[in-house]
Amino acid sequence: MTEIAIDSSIRGKFGKESMKRLIAIIAAAAVFSFFQFACPVPESLSREAMSAVGILLCCIILWVTEALPFIVTVVLIYVLLPMTGVLPFATTTLENGAVVQSVFNQSSLMVPIYCLFIFAVTAAVMATPIPFRVANAVLKWSKGDSRKIVVGLMMVTGVFSMFIADLAASAIFVGISLSIVEANNGVKKLSGLGKALTVGIPAAALIGGIGTPLGNSSNMLVISMLETAIGFRVTFLGWCIANIPLALAVTFLSSLWIARVFKLEDIKKDAYLVVESKLEGIQGITAKEVKLIVWYVIAFGLMIASTWLPQINSIMVALIFCVLAFVPGLNLLTKKEFYESIPWEVIMMVIGIQVLATGLVGTGVATWFVNTLLVGVEAWPALLVVLVMCLVTLVLHLFIPIGPPVISVAIPLLVAVVSAVNMAAGSMVVSPGIVACIGGGLGVVSTFFPLDSIILIGYDKGWISMTEYVRKSWAPTMILLVASVVWLPIISGVAFPA
């Protein structure tokens, strides 16, 4: 009887999951079909433009519901775009002499190569005691002050997230943080420190990931999309100038909020031992840590140097230093560590979004949307334009919980806004570089609900209820919104000179 009951339970669960996926696939197909065959075509747009919108919405449904593997959905993009005439199967020369590249030539290798480098760095760091050294330093600095622990751990998470994958930074420091809380006899749903850290650490990882182009694969995605759309190049150094101060300030202010909004219990000295024990037997900094730091500093320095020296190709730097990580004598990574660190589905999603965004821009649908719903935008003050772009991206992220699909919608719209404003003024009133920063910031960071995979790393540990999370987690996103509106117009002239 027990075996029958278990078998029935498994079949029931399997049936429910299959039904949800089937409903999502049917919904996606219905949305695509509507835009492809039934949706009225506005004046000045073509049926291909409607098809591009339908493909985008179809893919968003499939990504959000995970009805199909991400990679399968990307394959659909490469099938549907040429099938509907949005982009051709083969490179085509139009009657006016313009050349339209094949759908298969639209995707840049820049983002995937950078991703491989980011994940190589992440795997190499995780194979060293560096995170435990940093956490131990924070504990000693705090001297038992729980608020200092929250602020310190959030800040180091944010800094780490600038240089390694933000997902990994969140996982590393959530694990370290909760081990301290558990050693302090914290109880789930009751420990204020446990709640604060499971909310704060992932938020800090998300925000910190904005800081450098290497902090999140979405950063390189928005940079690539912007250059493809209007030819505007955001340099590696320019991104860092604009976003490192922004990420540090927002993380710090968010840590103060989180340390204050939760009632934190005192930390016993014995709880520190859980971190110190990870460093037992390690005398001083290891040779591997020294090699890793030197390797990364040289690579990062060369990428910054590419801002002034076009002979230094940052993509080539990323490739070369990935190879160097495996060279005998350096041995920063093993093949197993590297392979296990690469989320291939994320890389494939990024490639698919690049080509999908090209289709959206090429059909003119983004420009039409801006001209229709944001009438007169070209006459607005620059500060209001930036505020509206931030709000549009924020609202999109409320409805689309995954960063890259948000970016696929937001960047074409923001590019159309900036192009309209600058064209009307006859000069650069709003720097296109701001578009990249907003896409990489508010297009990725959203702490209103625990839906993002990085946020879920903390929430899924079970230390805080959904109700309390929603009541207290919104501040980091709103702080980022205000800071972006104020800071980006000020710094854009320095970071992204015309």
Short mmCIF file of C-alpha atoms in Angstrom, two decimals:
data_model
loop_
_atom_site.label_atom_id
_atom_site.label_comp_id
_atom_site.label_asym_id
_atom_site.label_seq_id
_atom_site.Cartn_x
_atom_site.Cartn_y
_atom_site.Cartn_z
CA MET A 1 0.00 0.00 0.00
CA THR A 2 2.84 2.37 0.87
CA GLU A 3 4.53 1.81 -2.51
CA ILE A 4 1.25 2.48 -4.32
CA ALA A 5 0.69 5.70 -2.34
CA ILE A 6 4.20 6.96 -3.07
CA ASP A 7 3.85 6.08 -6.74
CA SER A 8 0.52 7.92 -6.94
CA SER A 9 2.03 10.96 -5.25
CA ILE A 10 4.91 11.08 -7.74
CA ARG A 11 2.52 10.68 -10.67
CA GLY A 12 0.30 13.43 -9.29
CA LYS A 13 3.19 15.86 -8.86
CA PHE A 14 4.56 14.97 -12.28
CA GLY A 15 1.13 15.50 -13.79
CA LYS A 16 0.75 18.96 -12.23
CA GLU A 17 4.18 20.09 -13.37
CA SER A 18 3.54 18.79 -16.89
CA MET A 19 0.18 20.54 -17.00
CA LYS A 20 1.72 23.88 -15.94
CA ARG A 21 4.39 23.56 -18.61
CA LEU A 22 1.80 22.61 -21.25
CA ILE A 23 -0.39 25.61 -20.36
CA ALA A 24 2.64 27.92 -20.59
CA ILE A 25 3.62 26.51 -24.02
CA ILE A 26 0.05 26.90 -25.31
CA ALA A 27 -0.06 30.49 -23.97
CA ALA A 28 3.25 31.30 -25.64
CA ALA A 29 2.07 29.81 -28.93
CA ALA A 30 -1.21 31.76 -28.72
CA VAL A 31 0.61 35.05 -28.11
CA PHE A 32 2.98 34.42 -31.01
CA SER A 33 0.09 33.46 -33.33
CA PHE A 34 -1.89 36.57 -32.39
CA PHE A 35 0.95 38.93 -33.26
CA GLN A 36 1.87 36.96 -36.34
CA PHE A 37 -1.60 36.67 -37.88
CA ALA A 38 -4.30 38.65 -36.06
CA CYS A 39 -2.79 41.70 -34.38
CA PRO A 40 -3.64 44.97 -36.17
CA VAL A 41 -0.54 46.58 -37.68
CA PRO A 42 -0.17 50.24 -36.66
CA GLU A 43 0.55 52.78 -39.37
CA SER A 44 4.27 53.12 -40.16
CA LEU A 45 4.96 49.59 -38.92
CA SER A 46 5.07 46.28 -40.77
CA ARG A 47 3.76 42.81 -40.01
CA GLU A 48 7.40 41.84 -39.36
CA ALA A 49 7.47 44.35 -36.50
CA MET A 50 4.44 42.66 -34.94
CA SER A 51 6.11 39.30 -35.45
CA ALA A 52 9.20 40.54 -33.57
CA VAL A 53 7.01 41.62 -30.64
CA GLY A 54 5.19 38.28 -30.68
CA ILE A 55 8.47 36.33 -30.64
CA LEU A 56 9.74 38.44 -27.74
CA LEU A 57 6.61 37.92 -25.63
CA CYS A 58 6.51 34.23 -26.52
CA CYS A 59 10.10 33.79 -25.33
CA ILE A 60 9.51 35.76 -22.14
CA ILE A 61 6.60 33.46 -21.23
CA LEU A 62 8.74 30.38 -21.85
CA TRP A 63 11.71 31.78 -19.90
CA VAL A 64 9.71 32.96 -16.90
CA THR A 65 7.71 29.74 -16.59
CA GLU A 66 10.67 27.51 -17.57
CA ALA A 67 8.23 25.53 -19.68
CA LEU A 68 11.12 24.68 -22.01
CA PRO A 69 14.84 24.66 -21.28
CA PHE A 70 16.38 28.09 -21.88
CA ILE A 71 18.57 26.72 -24.66
CA VAL A 72 15.53 25.31 -26.53
CA THR A 73 13.85 28.71 -26.37
CA VAL A 74 16.98 30.31 -27.84
CA VAL A 75 16.85 27.82 -30.72
CA LEU A 76 13.25 28.93 -31.33
CA ILE A 77 14.47 32.53 -31.70
CA TYR A 78 16.86 31.49 -34.47
CA VAL A 79 14.05 29.60 -36.21
CA LEU A 80 11.23 32.12 -35.81
CA LEU A 81 13.08 35.33 -36.71
CA PRO A 82 13.90 34.28 -40.29
CA MET A 83 10.67 32.29 -40.65
CA THR A 84 8.62 35.44 -39.99
CA GLY A 85 10.86 37.70 -42.08
CA VAL A 86 12.24 39.76 -39.20
CA LEU A 87 15.81 38.80 -40.11
CA PRO A 88 16.91 36.80 -43.16
CA PHE A 89 18.33 33.27 -43.17
CA ALA A 90 21.17 34.49 -45.40
CA THR A 91 22.85 37.88 -45.71
CA THR A 92 20.69 39.98 -48.06
CA THR A 93 21.32 43.16 -50.10
CA LEU A 94 18.23 45.39 -50.33
CA GLU A 95 17.23 47.48 -53.37
CA ASN A 96 18.69 50.61 -51.76
CA GLY A 97 22.05 48.88 -51.38
CA ALA A 98 21.76 48.29 -47.64
CA VAL A 99 23.08 44.95 -46.43
CA VAL A 100 21.06 43.01 -43.85
CA GLN A 101 23.15 40.42 -42.06
CA SER A 102 21.90 36.85 -41.64
CA VAL A 103 20.27 35.96 -38.33
CA PHE A 104 23.28 33.75 -37.69
CA ASN A 105 25.70 36.67 -38.13
CA GLN A 106 23.92 38.96 -35.69
CA SER A 107 25.18 37.44 -32.44
CA SER A 108 28.42 38.80 -31.02
CA LEU A 109 30.88 36.46 -29.38
CA MET A 110 31.91 39.26 -27.03
CA VAL A 111 29.46 38.43 -24.25
CA PRO A 112 30.01 34.63 -24.18
CA ILE A 113 33.81 35.09 -24.12
CA TYR A 114 33.58 37.55 -21.27
CA CYS A 115 31.25 35.11 -19.49
CA LEU A 116 33.84 32.34 -19.74
CA PHE A 117 36.44 34.64 -18.18
CA ILE A 118 34.05 35.69 -15.38
CA PHE A 119 33.28 32.07 -14.53
CA ALA A 120 36.95 31.15 -14.66
CA VAL A 121 37.71 33.88 -12.12
CA THR A 122 34.77 32.78 -9.98
CA ALA A 123 35.83 29.14 -9.90
CA ALA A 124 39.43 30.10 -9.11
CA VAL A 125 38.40 32.34 -6.19
CA MET A 126 36.07 29.69 -4.76
CA ALA A 127 38.98 27.23 -4.74
CA THR A 128 40.93 29.47 -2.34
CA PRO A 129 40.37 30.58 1.28
CA ILE A 130 40.08 34.24 0.22
CA PRO A 131 36.33 34.56 1.01
CA PHE A 132 36.88 33.15 4.53
CA ARG A 133 39.82 35.50 5.10
CA VAL A 134 37.64 38.47 4.21
CA ALA A 135 34.70 37.28 6.34
CA ASN A 136 37.04 36.68 9.28
CA ALA A 137 38.39 40.23 8.92
CA VAL A 138 34.82 41.59 9.01
CA LEU A 139 34.05 39.65 12.19
CA LYS A 140 37.16 40.98 13.90
CA TRP A 141 36.36 44.52 12.80
CA SER A 142 32.78 44.27 14.08
CA LYS A 143 33.86 43.30 17.62
CA GLY A 144 30.53 41.57 18.17
CA ASP A 145 28.37 44.47 16.93
CA SER A 146 25.60 42.81 14.88
CA ARG A 147 24.94 45.94 12.81
CA LYS A 148 28.59 46.15 11.84
CA ILE A 149 28.49 42.48 10.84
CA VAL A 150 25.53 43.11 8.51
CA VAL A 151 27.11 46.23 7.01
CA GLY A 152 30.55 44.61 6.71
CA LEU A 153 29.38 41.36 5.13
CA MET A 154 27.11 43.19 2.69
CA MET A 155 29.93 45.51 1.64
CA VAL A 156 32.45 42.71 1.05
CA THR A 157 29.78 40.76 -0.86
CA GLY A 158 29.18 43.80 -3.04
CA VAL A 159 32.89 44.27 -3.71
CA PHE A 160 33.42 40.58 -4.51
CA SER A 161 30.44 40.70 -6.85
CA MET A 162 32.15 43.38 -8.92
CA PHE A 163 34.94 40.98 -9.85
CA ILE A 164 33.34 37.52 -9.81
CA ALA A 165 29.88 36.30 -10.83
CA ASP A 166 27.25 37.84 -8.57
CA LEU A 167 25.47 34.49 -8.26
CA ALA A 168 28.63 32.94 -6.83
CA ALA A 169 29.27 35.92 -4.53
CA SER A 170 25.77 35.54 -3.14
CA ALA A 171 26.16 31.78 -2.62
CA ILE A 172 29.56 32.13 -0.94
CA PHE A 173 28.61 34.81 1.55
CA VAL A 174 25.09 33.55 2.27
CA GLY A 175 26.72 30.25 3.24
CA ILE A 176 29.34 31.92 5.42
CA SER A 177 26.83 34.31 7.01
CA LEU A 178 24.29 31.66 7.92
CA SER A 179 26.98 29.40 9.36
CA ILE A 180 27.71 32.24 11.81
CA VAL A 181 24.02 32.64 12.68
CA GLU A 182 23.60 28.90 13.20
CA ALA A 183 26.71 28.80 15.42
CA ASN A 184 25.09 31.61 17.39
CA ASN A 185 22.04 29.34 17.95
CA GLY A 186 19.83 31.41 15.69
CA VAL A 187 16.34 30.05 15.01
CA LYS A 188 14.70 30.25 11.59
CA LYS A 189 11.89 32.84 11.30
CA LEU A 190 12.95 34.28 14.70
CA SER A 191 16.57 35.37 14.27
CA GLY A 192 16.71 39.00 13.16
CA LEU A 193 20.33 38.56 12.14
CA GLY A 194 19.43 35.53 10.02
CA LYS A 195 16.65 37.50 8.32
CA ALA A 196 18.87 40.51 7.71
CA LEU A 197 21.66 38.46 6.16
CA THR A 198 19.42 36.34 3.92
CA VAL A 199 17.87 39.56 2.58
CA GLY A 200 20.99 41.72 2.58
CA ILE A 201 23.69 39.45 1.18
CA PRO A 202 21.89 38.57 -2.09
CA ALA A 203 20.83 42.21 -2.50
CA ALA A 204 24.45 43.29 -2.08
CA ALA A 205 25.56 40.70 -4.65
CA LEU A 206 23.03 42.00 -7.19
CA ILE A 207 23.96 45.64 -6.61
CA GLY A 208 27.69 44.97 -6.50
CA GLY A 209 27.43 43.18 -9.84
CA ILE A 210 26.70 46.55 -11.44
CA GLY A 211 30.18 47.86 -10.57
CA THR A 212 32.34 46.48 -13.39
CA PRO A 213 31.55 44.88 -16.77
CA LEU A 214 32.68 41.57 -15.24
CA GLY A 215 30.23 41.59 -12.33
CA ASN A 216 27.29 40.25 -14.30
CA SER A 217 26.95 38.82 -17.81
CA SER A 218 24.10 41.29 -18.36
CA ASN A 219 26.57 44.17 -18.19
CA MET A 220 28.37 42.96 -21.28
CA LEU A 221 24.99 42.24 -22.89
CA VAL A 222 23.76 45.83 -22.57
CA ILE A 223 27.13 47.19 -23.74
CA SER A 224 27.00 44.94 -26.82
CA MET A 225 23.35 45.76 -27.54
CA LEU A 226 23.99 49.50 -27.33
CA GLU A 227 26.94 49.33 -29.73
CA THR A 228 24.98 47.16 -32.16
CA ALA A 229 21.93 49.44 -32.07
CA ILE A 230 23.52 52.88 -32.49
CA GLY A 231 27.27 52.34 -32.63
CA PHE A 232 27.93 53.92 -29.23
CA ARG A 233 30.89 52.30 -27.45
CA VAL A 234 30.89 52.08 -23.67
CA THR A 235 34.50 51.51 -22.67
CA PHE A 236 35.55 49.17 -19.88
CA LEU A 237 36.93 52.09 -17.86
CA GLY A 238 33.91 54.28 -18.57
CA TRP A 239 31.59 51.65 -17.15
CA CYS A 240 33.73 51.36 -14.01
CA ILE A 241 33.86 55.14 -13.50
CA ALA A 242 30.08 55.40 -13.67
CA ASN A 243 29.10 52.27 -11.81
CA ILE A 244 31.65 51.43 -9.11
CA PRO A 245 30.77 54.54 -7.02
CA LEU A 246 27.06 53.89 -7.67
CA ALA A 247 27.28 50.25 -6.58
CA LEU A 248 29.32 51.05 -3.46
CA ALA A 249 27.02 53.87 -2.36
CA VAL A 250 23.80 51.92 -2.94
CA THR A 251 25.18 48.82 -1.18
CA PHE A 252 26.29 50.89 1.82
CA LEU A 253 22.96 52.73 2.14
CA SER A 254 21.07 49.46 1.70
CA SER A 255 23.17 47.81 4.42
CA LEU A 256 22.32 50.65 6.84
CA TRP A 257 18.62 50.18 6.07
CA ILE A 258 18.71 46.42 6.53
CA ALA A 259 20.78 46.65 9.73
CA ARG A 260 18.18 49.04 11.11
CA VAL A 261 14.89 47.51 9.90
CA PHE A 262 15.56 44.09 11.47
CA LYS A 263 15.96 43.55 15.21
CA LEU A 264 19.42 42.00 15.44
CA GLU A 265 20.50 39.73 18.27
CA ASP A 266 23.96 39.85 19.85
CA ILE A 267 26.72 37.60 18.54
CA LYS A 268 28.62 35.30 20.88
CA LYS A 269 32.38 35.06 20.46
CA ASP A 270 32.10 31.30 19.97
CA ALA A 271 30.15 31.90 16.76
CA TYR A 272 33.26 33.40 15.18
CA LEU A 273 35.04 30.07 15.41
CA VAL A 274 32.97 28.63 12.57
CA VAL A 275 34.80 30.98 10.16
CA GLU A 276 38.19 30.80 11.86
CA SER A 277 38.08 26.99 11.64
CA LYS A 278 38.11 27.24 7.84
CA LEU A 279 41.52 28.90 8.05
CA GLU A 280 43.10 26.37 10.39
CA GLY A 281 46.45 25.06 9.17
CA ILE A 282 46.82 27.85 6.60
CA GLN A 283 49.92 29.85 7.48
CA GLY A 284 49.83 33.21 5.77
CA ILE A 285 48.71 33.85 2.23
CA THR A 286 49.19 30.85 -0.04
CA ALA A 287 51.12 30.76 -3.31
CA LYS A 288 47.91 30.03 -5.21
CA GLU A 289 46.27 33.15 -3.79
CA VAL A 290 49.24 35.29 -4.82
CA LYS A 291 49.19 33.84 -8.35
CA LEU A 292 45.42 34.37 -8.60
CA ILE A 293 45.63 38.00 -7.50
CA VAL A 294 48.52 38.80 -9.88
CA TRP A 295 46.77 36.99 -12.76
CA TYR A 296 43.53 38.90 -12.20
CA VAL A 297 45.12 42.33 -11.65
CA ILE A 298 47.07 42.03 -14.92
CA ALA A 299 43.97 40.91 -16.85
CA PHE A 300 41.80 43.65 -15.34
CA GLY A 301 44.51 46.24 -15.99
CA LEU A 302 44.78 45.25 -19.64
CA MET A 303 41.01 45.49 -20.06
CA ILE A 304 41.08 49.01 -18.64
CA ALA A 305 44.04 49.88 -20.89
CA SER A 306 41.93 48.89 -23.91
CA THR A 307 40.05 52.16 -23.31
CA TRP A 308 43.05 54.09 -24.73
CA LEU A 309 44.91 51.42 -26.66
CA PRO A 310 42.77 49.89 -29.42
CA GLN A 311 45.59 47.43 -30.08
CA ILE A 312 44.61 45.74 -26.80
CA ASN A 313 41.42 43.83 -27.49
CA SER A 314 39.65 43.09 -24.21
CA ILE A 315 37.95 40.03 -25.71
CA MET A 316 41.34 38.62 -26.63
CA VAL A 317 42.57 39.44 -23.11
CA ALA A 318 39.67 37.44 -21.66
CA LEU A 319 40.44 34.48 -23.92
CA ILE A 320 44.18 34.50 -23.25
CA PHE A 321 43.80 34.71 -19.49
CA CYS A 322 41.24 31.89 -19.50
CA VAL A 323 43.91 29.74 -21.15
CA LEU A 324 46.64 30.94 -18.77
CA ALA A 325 44.59 29.81 -15.77
CA PHE A 326 45.26 26.18 -16.79
CA VAL A 327 48.95 26.53 -17.65
CA PRO A 328 51.19 24.19 -15.59
CA GLY A 329 52.93 26.19 -12.93
CA LEU A 330 49.99 28.57 -12.59
CA ASN A 331 47.31 25.90 -12.14
CA LEU A 332 44.57 28.27 -10.96
CA LEU A 333 41.83 25.93 -12.17
CA THR A 334 41.14 22.31 -12.94
CA LYS A 335 39.01 21.30 -15.89
CA LYS A 336 36.32 20.00 -13.53
CA GLU A 337 36.18 23.25 -11.53
CA PHE A 338 35.87 25.27 -14.72
CA TYR A 339 33.17 23.15 -16.33
CA GLU A 340 31.10 23.07 -13.15
CA SER A 341 31.19 26.86 -12.91
CA ILE A 342 29.72 27.59 -16.36
CA PRO A 343 25.92 28.10 -16.62
CA TRP A 344 25.61 27.36 -20.33
CA GLU A 345 21.89 28.15 -20.35
CA VAL A 346 22.58 31.73 -19.23
CA ILE A 347 25.20 32.18 -21.96
CA MET A 348 22.82 30.82 -24.62
CA MET A 349 20.01 33.08 -23.36
CA VAL A 350 22.28 36.11 -23.69
CA ILE A 351 23.19 35.13 -27.29
CA GLY A 352 19.50 34.71 -28.15
CA ILE A 353 18.53 38.05 -26.64
CA GLN A 354 21.19 39.85 -28.67
CA VAL A 355 19.76 38.66 -31.97
CA LEU A 356 16.16 39.18 -30.82
CA ALA A 357 16.91 42.79 -29.83
CA THR A 358 18.45 43.37 -33.28
CA GLY A 359 15.17 42.28 -34.81
CA LEU A 360 13.16 44.60 -32.56
CA VAL A 361 15.33 47.62 -33.37
CA GLY A 362 15.48 46.85 -37.08
CA THR A 363 11.69 46.70 -37.49
CA GLY A 364 11.24 50.12 -35.85
CA VAL A 365 8.82 48.88 -33.21
CA ALA A 366 10.79 50.46 -30.33
CA THR A 367 10.79 53.88 -32.02
CA TRP A 368 7.06 53.57 -32.72
CA PHE A 369 6.37 52.70 -29.08
CA VAL A 370 8.27 55.76 -27.84
CA ASN A 371 6.67 58.12 -30.38
CA THR A 372 3.21 56.82 -29.48
CA LEU A 373 3.31 56.54 -25.69
CA LEU A 374 5.97 59.13 -24.82
CA VAL A 375 4.78 61.97 -27.03
CA GLY A 376 6.94 65.05 -26.67
CA VAL A 377 9.77 63.23 -24.88
CA GLU A 378 12.32 65.15 -26.96
CA ALA A 379 11.28 68.38 -25.21
CA TRP A 380 11.55 67.05 -21.66
CA PRO A 381 14.37 68.12 -19.32
CA ALA A 382 17.27 65.64 -19.27
CA LEU A 383 16.67 64.74 -15.62
CA LEU A 384 13.04 63.86 -16.35
CA VAL A 385 14.09 61.73 -19.32
CA VAL A 386 16.50 59.75 -17.13
CA LEU A 387 13.83 59.36 -14.42
CA VAL A 388 11.29 58.03 -16.93
CA MET A 389 13.83 55.59 -18.41
CA CYS A 390 14.61 54.31 -14.91
CA LEU A 391 10.90 53.94 -14.07
CA VAL A 392 10.15 52.13 -17.33
CA THR A 393 12.93 49.63 -16.63
CA LEU A 394 11.85 49.21 -13.01
CA VAL A 395 8.22 48.53 -13.99
CA LEU A 396 9.28 46.06 -16.66
CA HIS A 397 11.32 44.18 -14.06
CA LEU A 398 8.30 43.98 -11.76
CA PHE A 399 6.46 42.00 -14.43
CA ILE A 400 9.44 40.10 -15.87
CA PRO A 401 11.46 38.59 -13.01
CA ILE A 402 14.47 37.49 -15.09
CA GLY A 403 17.11 40.12 -15.91
CA PRO A 404 18.11 39.32 -19.53
CA PRO A 405 14.51 39.29 -20.86
CA VAL A 406 13.93 42.63 -19.12
CA ILE A 407 16.98 43.99 -20.92
CA SER A 408 15.75 42.65 -24.27
CA VAL A 409 12.64 44.83 -23.90
CA ALA A 410 14.13 47.83 -22.11
CA ILE A 411 17.28 48.57 -24.13
CA PRO A 412 15.55 49.05 -27.53
CA LEU A 413 12.99 51.35 -25.86
CA LEU A 414 15.61 53.39 -24.00
CA VAL A 415 17.75 53.68 -27.14
CA ALA A 416 14.72 55.05 -29.01
CA VAL A 417 14.09 57.59 -26.23
CA VAL A 418 17.69 58.83 -26.15
CA SER A 419 17.89 58.95 -29.96
CA ALA A 420 14.70 61.06 -30.14
CA VAL A 421 15.91 63.48 -27.45
CA ASN A 422 19.39 63.94 -28.91
CA MET A 423 18.14 64.21 -32.49
CA ALA A 424 15.66 66.94 -31.56
CA ALA A 425 18.32 68.87 -29.65
CA GLY A 426 20.96 68.45 -32.35
CA SER A 427 23.49 67.50 -29.69
CA MET A 428 24.06 64.90 -26.98
CA VAL A 429 21.65 65.98 -24.23
CA VAL A 430 21.42 62.49 -22.70
CA SER A 431 24.42 60.19 -23.12
CA PRO A 432 23.58 56.77 -24.59
CA GLY A 433 25.97 55.38 -21.96
CA ILE A 434 23.23 56.07 -19.40
CA VAL A 435 21.05 53.54 -21.25
CA ALA A 436 23.64 50.82 -20.64
CA CYS A 437 23.91 51.72 -16.94
CA ILE A 438 20.14 51.68 -16.43
CA GLY A 439 19.82 48.37 -18.26
CA GLY A 440 22.63 46.78 -16.28
CA GLY A 441 21.31 48.29 -13.04
CA LEU A 442 17.52 48.42 -12.74
CA GLY A 443 17.23 45.87 -15.54
CA VAL A 444 18.95 43.33 -13.29
CA VAL A 445 18.40 44.50 -9.70
CA SER A 446 14.96 43.97 -8.18
CA THR A 447 14.47 43.11 -4.52
CA PHE A 448 10.70 43.56 -4.25
CA PHE A 449 9.99 39.83 -4.45
CA PRO A 450 12.24 36.76 -4.00
CA LEU A 451 12.02 35.68 -7.65
CA ASP A 452 15.53 36.27 -9.00
CA SER A 453 17.87 33.27 -8.72
CA ILE A 454 20.39 35.36 -6.74
CA ILE A 455 17.75 36.52 -4.26
CA LEU A 456 16.42 32.98 -3.95
CA ILE A 457 19.81 31.79 -2.68
CA GLY A 458 19.03 33.60 0.57
CA TYR A 459 15.25 33.35 0.70
CA ASP A 460 15.16 29.59 0.05
CA LYS A 461 17.13 28.98 3.25
CA GLY A 462 13.87 29.55 5.15
CA TRP A 463 14.95 32.23 7.62
CA ILE A 464 12.31 34.79 6.64
CA SER A 465 8.64 34.60 5.63
CA MET A 466 7.37 35.92 2.31
CA THR A 467 5.26 38.57 4.05
CA GLU A 468 8.17 39.99 6.02
CA TYR A 469 10.46 39.82 3.01
CA VAL A 470 8.08 41.90 0.89
CA ARG A 471 7.59 44.43 3.70
CA LYS A 472 11.29 45.04 4.29
CA SER A 473 13.23 44.21 1.12
CA TRP A 474 12.10 46.97 -1.24
CA ALA A 475 14.54 49.67 -0.09
CA PRO A 476 17.70 48.59 -2.00
CA THR A 477 15.88 48.82 -5.35
CA MET A 478 14.37 52.22 -4.55
CA ILE A 479 17.75 53.51 -3.33
CA LEU A 480 19.26 52.37 -6.65
CA LEU A 481 16.46 54.13 -8.56
CA VAL A 482 17.04 57.48 -6.82
CA ALA A 483 20.83 57.18 -6.95
CA SER A 484 20.77 56.33 -10.67
CA VAL A 485 18.58 59.34 -11.52
CA VAL A 486 20.85 61.69 -9.56
CA TRP A 487 24.30 60.20 -10.29
CA LEU A 488 24.23 59.02 -13.89
CA PRO A 489 23.56 62.44 -15.53
CA ILE A 490 26.35 63.95 -13.39
CA ILE A 491 29.01 61.36 -14.21
CA SER A 492 28.03 60.57 -17.82
CA GLY A 493 30.13 63.38 -19.31
CA VAL A 494 33.25 61.98 -17.63
CA ALA A 495 32.53 58.27 -18.11
CA PHE A 496 31.06 58.48 -21.63
CA PRO A 497 32.56 61.52 -23.41
CA ALA A 498 30.99 62.30 -26.77
#
